[in-house]
Amino acid sequence: MKHPYADAPPYRRWSRAVAAVPPGDVDPVVSLPFRISTSDRIVTAGSCFAQHIARHLQQNGFAFLVTEPAHPLVPADMVEAMNYGIYSARYGNIYTARQLLQLLRRAYGRFTPRDDVWEKDGRYFDPFRPSIQSGGFSSLREYRLDREQHFAAVRRAFEEMDVFVFTLGLTECWVSRDDGAAYPVCPGTVAGEFDEAHHAFVNFSVEDVVADMTVFFAELKEVNPQVKTVLTVSPVPLAATAEDRHVLVSTTYSKSVLRVAADMLARQPNIFYFPSYEIVTGAFSRGDYFADDLRSIREDGVEHVMRLFFRHATDRTDKPVAAEAVADPFLNDMRKVVDAICDEEKLDQD
Amino acid sequence: MIGGVAHNMMGLAVHPRRFDFVLPDAPDLPFDERAELVPYEAVRASLLAITQHYLDLMAIVGATGRGRIFHIEAPPPYADEARMLMDVPWNYFTGMQREVSPRYLRYKLWRLHSDIVRQACARMGITFIERPIEAVDVDGFLRDDYYLDTMHVNEGYGALVLRQMQEVG
């Protein structure tokens, strides 16, 4: 009787699937049980690595669903600075599963954090997306109207998407002691003020992440029963740890928890794991996919991930050219009209 | 007077993506509930971009003139959209919605425009002459008596401005 490894395909053997393969050809995906078509509406969210995924999907002609696009009046050089189009809506980076769950609940009015707004020098900051608008909002009313508009866009994204690509980023998180509201970054770092009486550090376990994501999927299913989710784990190491230990040790803990949680979650229907973490951090690349800071991901690492993503998770291989941005046509037309009317008036002067 | 129309470019006719914004110094002014909020900084940058041409021209005039230079503020908007609707030469507005923007959007754009020009004048040493107060109603809109058409005021308004000029001259 043969042992279980005797007929194992090459991809199950390190010597053949990793050691003997040129770095750029290592392909740990093997197969995915579904394909994303160019007509599927895709929503992306997660830690900063998710921005790369969103960018490549857009550049390659996929139906990247943006429910909170910049108004054409927003000058082109301000669009990115105001975080339009980075993700499907202006939620900024979502580092933890708890944050994702609370975003859903806040958008549907099921959770209203007591920490409502941070004010400094007449500028207003959203505690749950403090860097979404550079320098903050210009008035409290603008902040409230924008948040209402944002939540409507989040609801639309959740309800209309066919595919959700979510990148798990961190387990370390700061929460409000008052009601458990999860902040994307520690209060006082980007905006707001840190207050030990109100802010607490948590480092989520596998059970925490799985529980939060499971509740998220259940609540998402109520508004979108058909959605398929692709989970990835960000390969970007922690910038800093709040644990009193080496940041490398904390990074290993965080990524291990997220990787295990992703594996457990991917055993549920319509949830799939895509190994971008392995592609970037695997020893086969000998660290070449990391930039000089040993944290940022080089573009060739991102391209390796996306090449395999397009090969295995989508039904297209060609790469259309990204559309060029155009100035607001309304403004151009109005300029002509107003100039014409004014010029015409001159003809009617005594 | 140089310029004075940029705010009309942005807000005389309703934009295909109906928008509104909040003025930081008057945040309680009515907001169009049917409109998409555009951040104030973005509206300001966009309006500044289409005003810049006139500001550049003003700077050239300022650099070549010998005497004092005055800038007359653009007249405030007229409130009555229904009356304005009749006066808009829609044949110029091909493909656009035949709807005049809500009065408070036009008012906010006018205030923002005045703010941009006032600041530019201060930098250039140009005296900024505000709209004659007699021509403005309690809400800040142009009184009926001074309306000519969607973008222009009448001779009566001109007479008020001439009087202002005599006073400052």
Short mmCIF file of C-alpha atoms in Angstrom, two decimals:
data_model
loop_
_atom_site.label_atom_id
_atom_site.label_comp_id
_atom_site.label_asym_id
_atom_site.label_seq_id
_atom_site.Cartn_x
_atom_site.Cartn_y
_atom_site.Cartn_z
CA MET A 1 0.00 0.00 0.00
CA LYS A 2 1.39 3.42 -0.99
CA HIS A 3 1.84 6.07 1.69
CA PRO A 4 -0.18 9.33 1.32
CA TYR A 5 2.77 11.29 -0.10
CA ALA A 6 3.69 8.84 -2.81
CA ASP A 7 1.38 10.27 -5.46
CA ALA A 8 1.27 13.80 -4.14
CA PRO A 9 1.24 16.35 -6.97
CA PRO A 10 4.30 18.63 -7.32
CA TYR A 11 2.62 21.60 -5.67
CA ARG A 12 2.51 19.68 -2.42
CA ARG A 13 6.28 19.13 -2.40
CA TRP A 14 8.65 21.90 -1.29
CA SER A 15 11.52 20.71 -3.45
CA ARG A 16 9.41 20.87 -6.61
CA ALA A 17 6.96 23.70 -5.82
CA VAL A 18 9.36 26.13 -4.16
CA ALA A 19 13.06 25.23 -4.21
CA ALA A 20 13.20 24.21 -7.87
CA VAL A 21 11.04 27.00 -9.26
CA PRO A 22 12.32 30.44 -10.33
CA PRO A 23 11.13 32.96 -7.73
CA GLY A 24 8.80 34.77 -10.10
CA ASP A 25 7.09 31.51 -11.05
CA VAL A 26 6.26 30.25 -7.58
CA ASP A 27 2.52 29.76 -7.54
CA PRO A 28 1.00 28.71 -4.22
CA VAL A 29 -2.58 29.33 -5.32
CA VAL A 30 -3.12 25.97 -7.05
CA SER A 31 -6.81 26.58 -7.66
CA LEU A 32 -9.78 28.64 -6.61
CA PRO A 33 -13.32 27.31 -6.87
CA PHE A 34 -14.70 30.41 -8.59
CA ARG A 35 -13.69 33.08 -11.07
CA ILE A 36 -14.33 36.78 -10.99
CA SER A 37 -15.61 38.11 -14.29
CA THR A 38 -15.14 41.65 -15.53
CA SER A 39 -18.81 42.30 -14.91
CA ASP A 40 -18.69 41.27 -11.25
CA ARG A 41 -18.81 44.28 -8.98
CA ILE A 42 -15.86 44.12 -6.62
CA VAL A 43 -15.50 45.91 -3.31
CA THR A 44 -12.14 46.01 -1.55
CA ALA A 45 -11.31 46.85 2.04
CA GLY A 46 -8.66 46.13 4.60
CA SER A 47 -5.19 47.21 5.59
CA CYS A 48 -2.91 49.20 3.34
CA PHE A 49 -2.01 46.18 1.19
CA ALA A 50 -5.64 46.15 0.03
CA GLN A 51 -4.94 49.47 -1.71
CA HIS A 52 -2.62 47.65 -4.12
CA ILE A 53 -5.32 45.12 -4.94
CA ALA A 54 -7.87 47.89 -5.59
CA ARG A 55 -5.41 49.76 -7.82
CA HIS A 56 -4.60 46.73 -9.95
CA LEU A 57 -8.25 45.75 -10.31
CA GLN A 58 -9.05 49.25 -11.55
CA GLN A 59 -6.10 49.34 -13.93
CA ASN A 60 -7.06 46.00 -15.42
CA GLY A 61 -10.60 46.85 -16.30
CA PHE A 62 -12.46 45.06 -13.55
CA ALA A 63 -15.72 46.42 -12.25
CA PHE A 64 -14.24 47.94 -9.13
CA LEU A 65 -17.36 49.23 -7.43
CA VAL A 66 -16.87 52.76 -6.15
CA THR A 67 -19.95 53.98 -4.36
CA GLU A 68 -18.37 57.16 -3.02
CA PRO A 69 -16.53 58.60 -6.01
CA ALA A 70 -15.08 62.08 -6.09
CA HIS A 71 -17.44 64.67 -7.48
CA PRO A 72 -16.14 65.97 -10.82
CA LEU A 73 -15.62 69.35 -9.17
CA VAL A 74 -12.94 67.93 -6.88
CA PRO A 75 -9.64 68.94 -8.51
CA ALA A 76 -7.65 65.97 -9.78
CA ASP A 77 -4.75 66.66 -7.43
CA MET A 78 -7.08 66.49 -4.43
CA VAL A 79 -8.90 63.26 -5.30
CA GLU A 80 -6.34 60.89 -3.84
CA ALA A 81 -5.47 63.18 -0.93
CA MET A 82 -9.14 63.09 0.04
CA ASN A 83 -9.13 59.30 -0.24
CA TYR A 84 -11.59 59.04 -3.09
CA GLY A 85 -11.32 55.86 -5.13
CA ILE A 86 -8.66 54.30 -2.93
CA TYR A 87 -11.31 51.89 -1.73
CA SER A 88 -14.91 51.43 -2.76
CA ALA A 89 -16.00 54.03 -0.22
CA ARG A 90 -14.06 56.50 1.88
CA TYR A 91 -13.59 54.24 4.89
CA GLY A 92 -9.79 54.35 4.78
CA ASN A 93 -7.72 51.45 6.00
CA ILE A 94 -9.62 48.82 7.98
CA TYR A 95 -6.97 46.98 9.92
CA THR A 96 -8.96 44.68 12.15
CA ALA A 97 -11.96 42.40 11.90
CA ARG A 98 -13.56 44.32 14.77
CA GLN A 99 -13.29 47.55 12.78
CA LEU A 100 -14.94 45.92 9.75
CA LEU A 101 -17.82 44.57 11.82
CA GLN A 102 -18.36 47.94 13.46
CA LEU A 103 -18.27 49.74 10.11
CA LEU A 104 -21.15 47.57 8.93
CA ARG A 105 -23.09 48.19 12.13
CA ARG A 106 -22.44 51.91 12.13
CA ALA A 107 -23.53 52.18 8.50
CA TYR A 108 -26.84 50.52 9.33
CA GLY A 109 -27.35 52.46 12.56
CA ARG A 110 -26.87 49.44 14.81
CA PHE A 111 -23.89 50.91 16.61
CA THR A 112 -23.22 54.54 17.42
CA PRO A 113 -19.90 55.04 19.19
CA ARG A 114 -19.92 57.59 21.98
CA ASP A 115 -16.69 59.00 20.62
CA ASP A 116 -18.41 61.13 18.02
CA VAL A 117 -15.88 63.63 16.77
CA TRP A 118 -12.41 64.98 17.52
CA GLU A 119 -11.99 68.76 17.31
CA LYS A 120 -8.74 70.66 17.12
CA ASP A 121 -8.23 74.30 16.20
CA GLY A 122 -11.59 74.53 14.50
CA ARG A 123 -11.07 71.40 12.43
CA TYR A 124 -13.10 68.23 12.89
CA PHE A 125 -11.82 64.67 12.65
CA ASP A 126 -13.66 61.38 12.37
CA PRO A 127 -12.25 59.12 15.13
CA PHE A 128 -12.83 56.11 12.88
CA ARG A 129 -11.17 57.50 9.75
CA PRO A 130 -9.04 60.32 11.14
CA SER A 131 -6.91 60.83 8.04
CA ILE A 132 -9.71 60.52 5.48
CA GLN A 133 -9.64 64.25 4.80
CA SER A 134 -6.27 65.92 5.10
CA GLY A 135 -6.42 68.47 7.91
CA GLY A 136 -9.89 67.35 8.96
CA PHE A 137 -13.33 68.67 8.05
CA SER A 138 -13.84 72.42 7.89
CA SER A 139 -16.96 72.49 10.07
CA LEU A 140 -18.91 70.20 12.34
CA ARG A 141 -21.83 70.28 9.94
CA GLU A 142 -19.66 69.29 7.00
CA TYR A 143 -18.34 66.38 9.06
CA ARG A 144 -21.81 65.16 9.96
CA LEU A 145 -23.16 65.51 6.42
CA ASP A 146 -20.10 63.75 5.03
CA ARG A 147 -20.43 60.88 7.49
CA GLU A 148 -24.09 60.43 6.58
CA GLN A 149 -23.17 60.40 2.88
CA HIS A 150 -20.33 57.98 3.62
CA PHE A 151 -22.58 55.53 5.46
CA ALA A 152 -25.02 55.56 2.54
CA ALA A 153 -22.11 54.73 0.24
CA VAL A 154 -20.98 51.91 2.55
CA ARG A 155 -24.48 50.42 2.56
CA ARG A 156 -24.62 50.59 -1.21
CA ALA A 157 -21.22 48.91 -1.49
CA PHE A 158 -22.20 46.06 0.82
CA GLU A 159 -25.55 45.56 -0.86
CA GLU A 160 -24.47 45.77 -4.50
CA MET A 161 -21.13 43.98 -4.53
CA ASP A 162 -20.72 40.55 -6.08
CA VAL A 163 -17.24 39.95 -4.69
CA PHE A 164 -15.70 41.29 -1.50
CA VAL A 165 -11.92 41.27 -1.23
CA PHE A 166 -10.86 41.84 2.36
CA THR A 167 -7.29 42.02 3.60
CA LEU A 168 -6.78 41.19 7.26
CA GLY A 169 -4.06 43.45 8.56
CA LEU A 170 -3.61 43.61 12.33
CA THR A 171 -4.60 42.05 15.61
CA GLU A 172 -3.36 44.93 17.76
CA CYS A 173 -6.03 47.53 18.21
CA TRP A 174 -7.09 50.45 20.41
CA VAL A 175 -10.66 50.51 21.59
CA SER A 176 -12.83 52.82 23.62
CA ARG A 177 -13.26 51.70 27.21
CA ASP A 178 -16.72 53.26 27.10
CA ASP A 179 -18.34 51.10 24.43
CA GLY A 180 -15.65 49.01 22.72
CA ALA A 181 -15.50 51.15 19.59
CA ALA A 182 -12.43 50.07 17.61
CA TYR A 183 -10.12 52.80 16.31
CA PRO A 184 -8.06 52.30 13.16
CA VAL A 185 -5.05 53.91 14.84
CA CYS A 186 -4.22 54.82 18.40
CA PRO A 187 -5.93 58.09 19.37
CA GLY A 188 -3.38 60.88 19.49
CA THR A 189 -1.21 59.56 16.65
CA VAL A 190 -3.02 60.98 13.63
CA ALA A 191 -5.60 63.12 15.44
CA GLY A 192 -7.41 63.24 18.75
CA GLU A 193 -5.80 62.86 22.15
CA PHE A 194 -4.81 59.71 23.91
CA ASP A 195 -6.49 59.23 27.28
CA GLU A 196 -5.74 56.10 29.25
CA ALA A 197 -9.03 56.46 31.10
CA HIS A 198 -10.94 56.09 27.85
CA HIS A 199 -8.66 54.15 25.54
CA ALA A 200 -7.56 50.55 25.97
CA PHE A 201 -5.21 48.30 24.06
CA VAL A 202 -6.35 44.89 22.86
CA ASN A 203 -4.52 42.22 20.92
CA PHE A 204 -7.05 39.94 19.31
CA SER A 205 -6.81 36.17 19.38
CA VAL A 206 -7.77 33.70 16.66
CA GLU A 207 -11.10 33.21 18.42
CA ASP A 208 -11.74 36.98 18.48
CA VAL A 209 -11.00 37.41 14.78
CA VAL A 210 -13.03 34.38 13.74
CA ALA A 211 -15.96 35.48 15.91
CA ASP A 212 -15.93 39.05 14.57
CA MET A 213 -15.67 37.93 10.97
CA THR A 214 -18.36 35.28 11.43
CA VAL A 215 -20.78 37.84 12.80
CA PHE A 216 -19.80 40.21 10.01
CA PHE A 217 -20.53 37.58 7.36
CA ALA A 218 -23.86 36.75 8.99
CA GLU A 219 -24.93 40.40 9.05
CA LEU A 220 -23.61 40.97 5.54
CA LYS A 221 -25.66 38.03 4.32
CA GLU A 222 -28.82 39.77 5.53
CA VAL A 223 -28.28 42.53 2.97
CA ASN A 224 -26.38 40.55 0.34
CA PRO A 225 -26.97 36.79 0.38
CA GLN A 226 -25.03 36.04 -2.82
CA VAL A 227 -21.71 37.78 -2.17
CA LYS A 228 -18.47 35.84 -2.41
CA THR A 229 -15.53 36.88 -0.26
CA VAL A 230 -11.82 36.58 -0.97
CA LEU A 231 -9.74 36.86 2.19
CA THR A 232 -6.09 37.79 2.16
CA VAL A 233 -3.61 38.49 4.92
CA SER A 234 -1.45 41.57 4.60
CA PRO A 235 2.27 40.72 4.33
CA VAL A 236 3.20 44.15 5.70
CA PRO A 237 4.86 43.85 9.13
CA LEU A 238 3.71 45.91 12.10
CA ALA A 239 5.10 49.44 12.14
CA ALA A 240 5.16 49.33 15.93
CA THR A 241 3.78 47.14 18.67
CA ALA A 242 2.02 48.19 21.85
CA GLU A 243 3.10 44.93 23.47
CA ASP A 244 6.27 45.16 25.54
CA ARG A 245 8.26 42.88 23.28
CA HIS A 246 10.18 42.96 20.02
CA VAL A 247 8.16 44.19 17.06
CA LEU A 248 9.25 41.14 15.05
CA VAL A 249 7.74 38.83 17.65
CA SER A 250 4.52 40.83 17.65
CA THR A 251 4.42 40.76 13.86
CA THR A 252 4.74 36.97 13.84
CA TYR A 253 1.95 36.66 16.40
CA SER A 254 -0.34 39.03 14.51
CA LYS A 255 0.15 37.45 11.10
CA SER A 256 -0.10 33.94 12.52
CA VAL A 257 -3.42 34.72 14.16
CA LEU A 258 -4.79 36.28 11.00
CA ARG A 259 -3.54 33.46 8.80
CA VAL A 260 -5.13 30.81 11.01
CA ALA A 261 -8.36 32.81 11.26
CA ALA A 262 -8.47 33.17 7.47
CA ASP A 263 -8.00 29.43 7.07
CA MET A 264 -10.82 28.68 9.49
CA LEU A 265 -13.14 31.21 7.88
CA ALA A 266 -12.40 29.91 4.38
CA ARG A 267 -14.00 26.60 5.31
CA GLN A 268 -17.36 28.35 5.21
CA PRO A 269 -19.36 28.58 1.95
CA ASN A 270 -18.54 31.47 -0.39
CA ILE A 271 -15.41 32.46 1.51
CA PHE A 272 -12.03 31.83 -0.09
CA TYR A 273 -8.43 32.43 0.90
CA PHE A 274 -5.93 33.90 -1.53
CA PRO A 275 -2.27 33.44 -0.45
CA SER A 276 -0.84 36.91 -1.08
CA TYR A 277 0.86 36.68 2.32
CA GLU A 278 2.77 33.57 1.25
CA ILE A 279 3.67 35.03 -2.15
CA VAL A 280 5.30 38.09 -0.64
CA THR A 281 6.86 36.64 2.49
CA GLY A 282 7.90 33.22 1.18
CA ALA A 283 11.60 32.44 1.52
CA PHE A 284 11.86 31.83 -2.25
CA SER A 285 12.02 35.59 -2.87
CA ARG A 286 14.85 35.95 -0.33
CA GLY A 287 13.28 39.16 0.96
CA ASP A 288 13.46 40.83 -2.44
CA TYR A 289 9.78 41.77 -2.33
CA PHE A 290 10.41 44.07 0.61
CA ALA A 291 11.74 47.59 0.16
CA ASP A 292 14.74 48.97 2.03
CA ASP A 293 12.65 49.58 5.13
CA LEU A 294 11.94 45.81 5.15
CA ARG A 295 8.28 46.67 5.53
CA SER A 296 6.93 48.29 2.37
CA ILE A 297 6.16 45.90 -0.47
CA ARG A 298 8.00 46.48 -3.74
CA GLU A 299 5.92 46.74 -6.88
CA ASP A 300 7.31 43.48 -8.27
CA GLY A 301 5.98 41.70 -5.18
CA VAL A 302 2.57 43.25 -5.69
CA GLU A 303 2.71 42.32 -9.37
CA HIS A 304 3.52 38.71 -8.50
CA VAL A 305 0.45 38.63 -6.25
CA MET A 306 -1.80 40.24 -8.80
CA ARG A 307 -0.51 38.14 -11.70
CA LEU A 308 -1.57 35.03 -9.81
CA PHE A 309 -4.77 36.71 -8.70
CA PHE A 310 -5.73 37.43 -12.31
CA ARG A 311 -4.66 33.96 -13.43
CA HIS A 312 -6.55 32.03 -10.80
CA ALA A 313 -9.33 34.27 -9.55
CA THR A 314 -10.47 35.97 -12.74
CA ASP A 315 -11.56 35.05 -16.22
CA ARG A 316 -9.37 37.47 -18.14
CA THR A 317 -5.71 37.74 -19.05
CA ASP A 318 -5.46 40.84 -21.23
CA LYS A 319 -4.72 44.19 -19.68
CA PRO A 320 -6.69 47.16 -20.97
CA VAL A 321 -5.22 50.61 -20.59
CA ALA A 322 -6.55 52.53 -17.62
CA ALA A 323 -8.85 55.39 -18.53
CA GLU A 324 -7.43 58.87 -18.26
CA ALA A 325 -8.97 61.33 -15.88
CA VAL A 326 -10.89 64.16 -17.52
CA ALA A 327 -11.76 67.56 -16.14
CA ASP A 328 -15.38 68.21 -15.20
CA PRO A 329 -17.17 68.57 -18.57
CA PHE A 330 -19.97 70.52 -16.88
CA LEU A 331 -17.50 73.15 -15.74
CA ASN A 332 -15.97 73.40 -19.20
CA ASP A 333 -19.40 73.83 -20.79
CA MET A 334 -20.49 76.36 -18.20
CA ARG A 335 -17.33 78.39 -18.69
CA LYS A 336 -18.13 78.65 -22.41
CA VAL A 337 -21.76 79.52 -21.70
CA VAL A 338 -21.02 82.17 -19.09
CA ASP A 339 -18.28 83.71 -21.18
CA ALA A 340 -20.58 83.66 -24.20
CA ILE A 341 -23.45 85.28 -22.30
CA CYS A 342 -21.20 87.98 -20.94
CA ASP A 343 -19.66 88.65 -24.32
CA GLU A 344 -23.08 88.72 -25.89
CA GLU A 345 -24.26 91.30 -23.36
CA LYS A 346 -21.60 93.67 -24.55
CA LEU A 347 -23.28 93.74 -27.94
CA ASP A 348 -26.45 95.08 -26.36
CA GLN A 349 -24.96 98.07 -24.59
CA ASP A 350 -25.87 101.64 -25.52
CA MET B 1 -13.94 95.44 -12.38
CA ILE B 2 -12.29 92.28 -13.66
CA GLY B 3 -14.03 88.92 -13.51
CA GLY B 4 -16.96 88.35 -11.21
CA VAL B 5 -18.51 85.37 -12.98
CA ALA B 6 -16.61 82.32 -11.76
CA HIS B 7 -19.22 81.46 -9.14
CA ASN B 8 -21.89 81.45 -11.86
CA MET B 9 -19.85 78.97 -13.87
CA MET B 10 -20.04 76.55 -10.99
CA GLY B 11 -23.53 77.18 -9.78
CA LEU B 12 -25.91 79.06 -12.03
CA ALA B 13 -27.38 75.92 -13.59
CA VAL B 14 -27.80 72.71 -11.65
CA HIS B 15 -24.78 70.44 -12.06
CA PRO B 16 -25.52 66.99 -13.54
CA ARG B 17 -24.25 65.64 -10.23
CA ARG B 18 -26.23 67.96 -8.03
CA PHE B 19 -23.92 69.27 -5.32
CA ASP B 20 -23.80 71.53 -2.33
CA PHE B 21 -21.23 72.41 0.31
CA VAL B 22 -20.90 73.93 3.77
CA LEU B 23 -19.30 77.31 4.30
CA PRO B 24 -17.12 77.07 7.43
CA ASP B 25 -17.94 80.63 8.47
CA ALA B 26 -21.69 80.11 7.94
CA PRO B 27 -22.27 76.39 8.50
CA ASP B 28 -25.96 76.77 9.27
CA LEU B 29 -26.96 78.10 5.86
CA PRO B 30 -29.52 75.78 4.22
CA PHE B 31 -28.12 72.68 2.54
CA ASP B 32 -29.79 71.15 -0.51
CA GLU B 33 -31.04 67.79 0.79
CA ARG B 34 -31.09 66.34 -2.73
CA ALA B 35 -27.47 67.26 -3.30
CA GLU B 36 -24.16 65.48 -2.88
CA LEU B 37 -21.86 67.08 -0.35
CA VAL B 38 -18.56 68.22 -1.83
CA PRO B 39 -15.85 69.11 0.70
CA TYR B 40 -15.41 72.83 1.19
CA GLU B 41 -11.69 72.69 0.40
CA ALA B 42 -12.43 71.03 -2.92
CA VAL B 43 -15.08 73.58 -3.88
CA ARG B 44 -12.74 76.39 -2.90
CA ALA B 45 -9.85 74.93 -4.91
CA SER B 46 -12.08 74.41 -7.92
CA LEU B 47 -13.49 77.94 -7.74
CA LEU B 48 -10.03 79.38 -7.21
CA ALA B 49 -8.82 77.55 -10.32
CA ILE B 50 -11.43 79.19 -12.53
CA THR B 51 -10.99 82.56 -10.82
CA GLN B 52 -7.21 82.53 -11.16
CA HIS B 53 -7.30 83.83 -14.72
CA TYR B 54 -9.07 86.99 -13.55
CA LEU B 55 -6.78 87.35 -10.53
CA ASP B 56 -3.75 87.12 -12.80
CA LEU B 57 -5.24 89.82 -14.99
CA MET B 58 -5.88 91.95 -11.92
CA ALA B 59 -2.28 91.53 -10.86
CA ILE B 60 -1.10 92.72 -14.28
CA VAL B 61 -3.35 95.77 -14.09
CA GLY B 62 -2.14 96.39 -10.54
CA ALA B 63 1.46 96.25 -11.68
CA THR B 64 0.95 98.71 -14.52
CA GLY B 65 -1.39 101.23 -12.87
CA ARG B 66 -0.13 104.31 -11.10
CA GLY B 67 -3.09 105.34 -8.97
CA ARG B 68 -5.20 103.48 -6.45
CA ILE B 69 -7.00 100.46 -7.77
CA PHE B 70 -10.43 99.33 -6.68
CA HIS B 71 -12.23 96.07 -7.20
CA ILE B 72 -16.02 96.10 -7.11
CA GLU B 73 -17.46 92.98 -5.58
CA ALA B 74 -19.62 90.88 -7.87
CA PRO B 75 -23.32 91.53 -7.22
CA PRO B 76 -24.98 89.08 -4.85
CA PRO B 77 -27.23 86.39 -6.30
CA TYR B 78 -30.90 86.86 -6.87
CA ALA B 79 -33.09 84.55 -4.82
CA ASP B 80 -36.10 83.85 -7.04
CA GLU B 81 -35.22 80.76 -9.06
CA ALA B 82 -38.59 80.79 -10.86
CA ARG B 83 -38.02 84.26 -12.27
CA MET B 84 -34.44 83.45 -13.17
CA LEU B 85 -35.55 80.29 -14.93
CA MET B 86 -37.51 82.43 -17.39
CA ASP B 87 -34.48 84.60 -18.07
CA VAL B 88 -31.78 82.01 -18.61
CA PRO B 89 -30.88 81.79 -22.28
CA TRP B 90 -31.21 78.02 -22.28
CA ASN B 91 -30.22 77.75 -25.94
CA TYR B 92 -26.66 78.29 -24.72
CA PHE B 93 -26.98 75.44 -22.22
CA THR B 94 -27.20 72.55 -24.64
CA GLY B 95 -27.51 69.20 -22.96
CA MET B 96 -27.86 70.67 -19.48
CA GLN B 97 -30.71 70.39 -17.05
CA ARG B 98 -33.00 73.39 -17.32
CA GLU B 99 -32.94 74.17 -13.64
CA VAL B 100 -31.43 77.09 -11.80
CA SER B 101 -29.38 76.05 -8.77
CA PRO B 102 -30.99 76.57 -5.38
CA ARG B 103 -30.52 80.10 -4.07
CA TYR B 104 -28.37 79.13 -1.11
CA LEU B 105 -25.90 77.18 -3.21
CA ARG B 106 -25.55 80.24 -5.43
CA TYR B 107 -25.27 82.44 -2.35
CA LYS B 108 -22.56 80.28 -0.81
CA LEU B 109 -20.59 80.18 -4.07
CA TRP B 110 -20.87 83.96 -4.36
CA ARG B 111 -19.63 84.43 -0.80
CA LEU B 112 -16.75 82.05 -1.40
CA HIS B 113 -15.90 83.82 -4.63
CA SER B 114 -15.91 87.19 -2.84
CA ASP B 115 -13.69 85.74 -0.14
CA ILE B 116 -11.16 84.51 -2.71
CA VAL B 117 -11.11 87.84 -4.54
CA ARG B 118 -11.01 89.87 -1.30
CA GLN B 119 -7.93 87.96 -0.16
CA ALA B 120 -6.26 88.41 -3.53
CA CYS B 121 -7.00 92.14 -3.43
CA ALA B 122 -5.48 92.40 0.04
CA ARG B 123 -2.31 90.73 -1.22
CA MET B 124 -2.13 93.07 -4.21
CA GLY B 125 -2.95 96.28 -2.34
CA ILE B 126 -6.23 96.67 -4.20
CA THR B 127 -9.23 98.18 -2.40
CA PHE B 128 -12.15 95.76 -2.37
CA ILE B 129 -15.49 97.56 -2.49
CA GLU B 130 -18.31 95.47 -1.11
CA ARG B 131 -21.77 95.33 -2.66
CA PRO B 132 -23.91 98.36 -1.78
CA ILE B 133 -25.86 97.41 1.29
CA GLU B 134 -29.03 99.08 -0.01
CA ALA B 135 -29.19 96.53 -2.82
CA VAL B 136 -29.26 93.55 -0.50
CA ASP B 137 -32.20 92.05 1.39
CA VAL B 138 -32.10 90.75 4.96
CA ASP B 139 -30.95 87.31 3.80
CA GLY B 140 -28.14 88.72 1.71
CA PHE B 141 -29.75 88.33 -1.72
CA LEU B 142 -30.13 90.96 -4.41
CA ARG B 143 -33.32 93.02 -4.02
CA ASP B 144 -35.94 92.85 -6.79
CA ASP B 145 -35.35 96.50 -7.66
CA TYR B 146 -31.83 95.81 -8.88
CA TYR B 147 -32.33 92.60 -10.86
CA LEU B 148 -31.69 92.69 -14.59
CA ASP B 149 -31.17 89.09 -15.61
CA THR B 150 -29.63 85.88 -14.31
CA MET B 151 -26.12 87.26 -14.12
CA HIS B 152 -26.43 91.02 -14.28
CA VAL B 153 -27.74 93.86 -12.20
CA ASN B 154 -29.44 97.00 -13.55
CA GLU B 155 -28.58 100.66 -13.83
CA GLY B 156 -29.97 101.36 -10.37
CA TYR B 157 -27.34 99.05 -8.90
CA GLY B 158 -24.75 100.78 -11.06
CA ALA B 159 -25.81 104.13 -9.61
CA LEU B 160 -25.30 102.80 -6.10
CA VAL B 161 -21.83 101.60 -7.01
CA LEU B 162 -20.99 104.96 -8.59
CA ARG B 163 -21.99 106.64 -5.35
CA GLN B 164 -19.70 104.26 -3.46
CA MET B 165 -16.89 105.15 -5.82
CA GLN B 166 -17.42 108.84 -5.23
CA GLU B 167 -17.31 108.27 -1.49
CA VAL B 168 -14.09 106.28 -1.51
CA GLY B 169 -12.51 108.46 -4.21
#
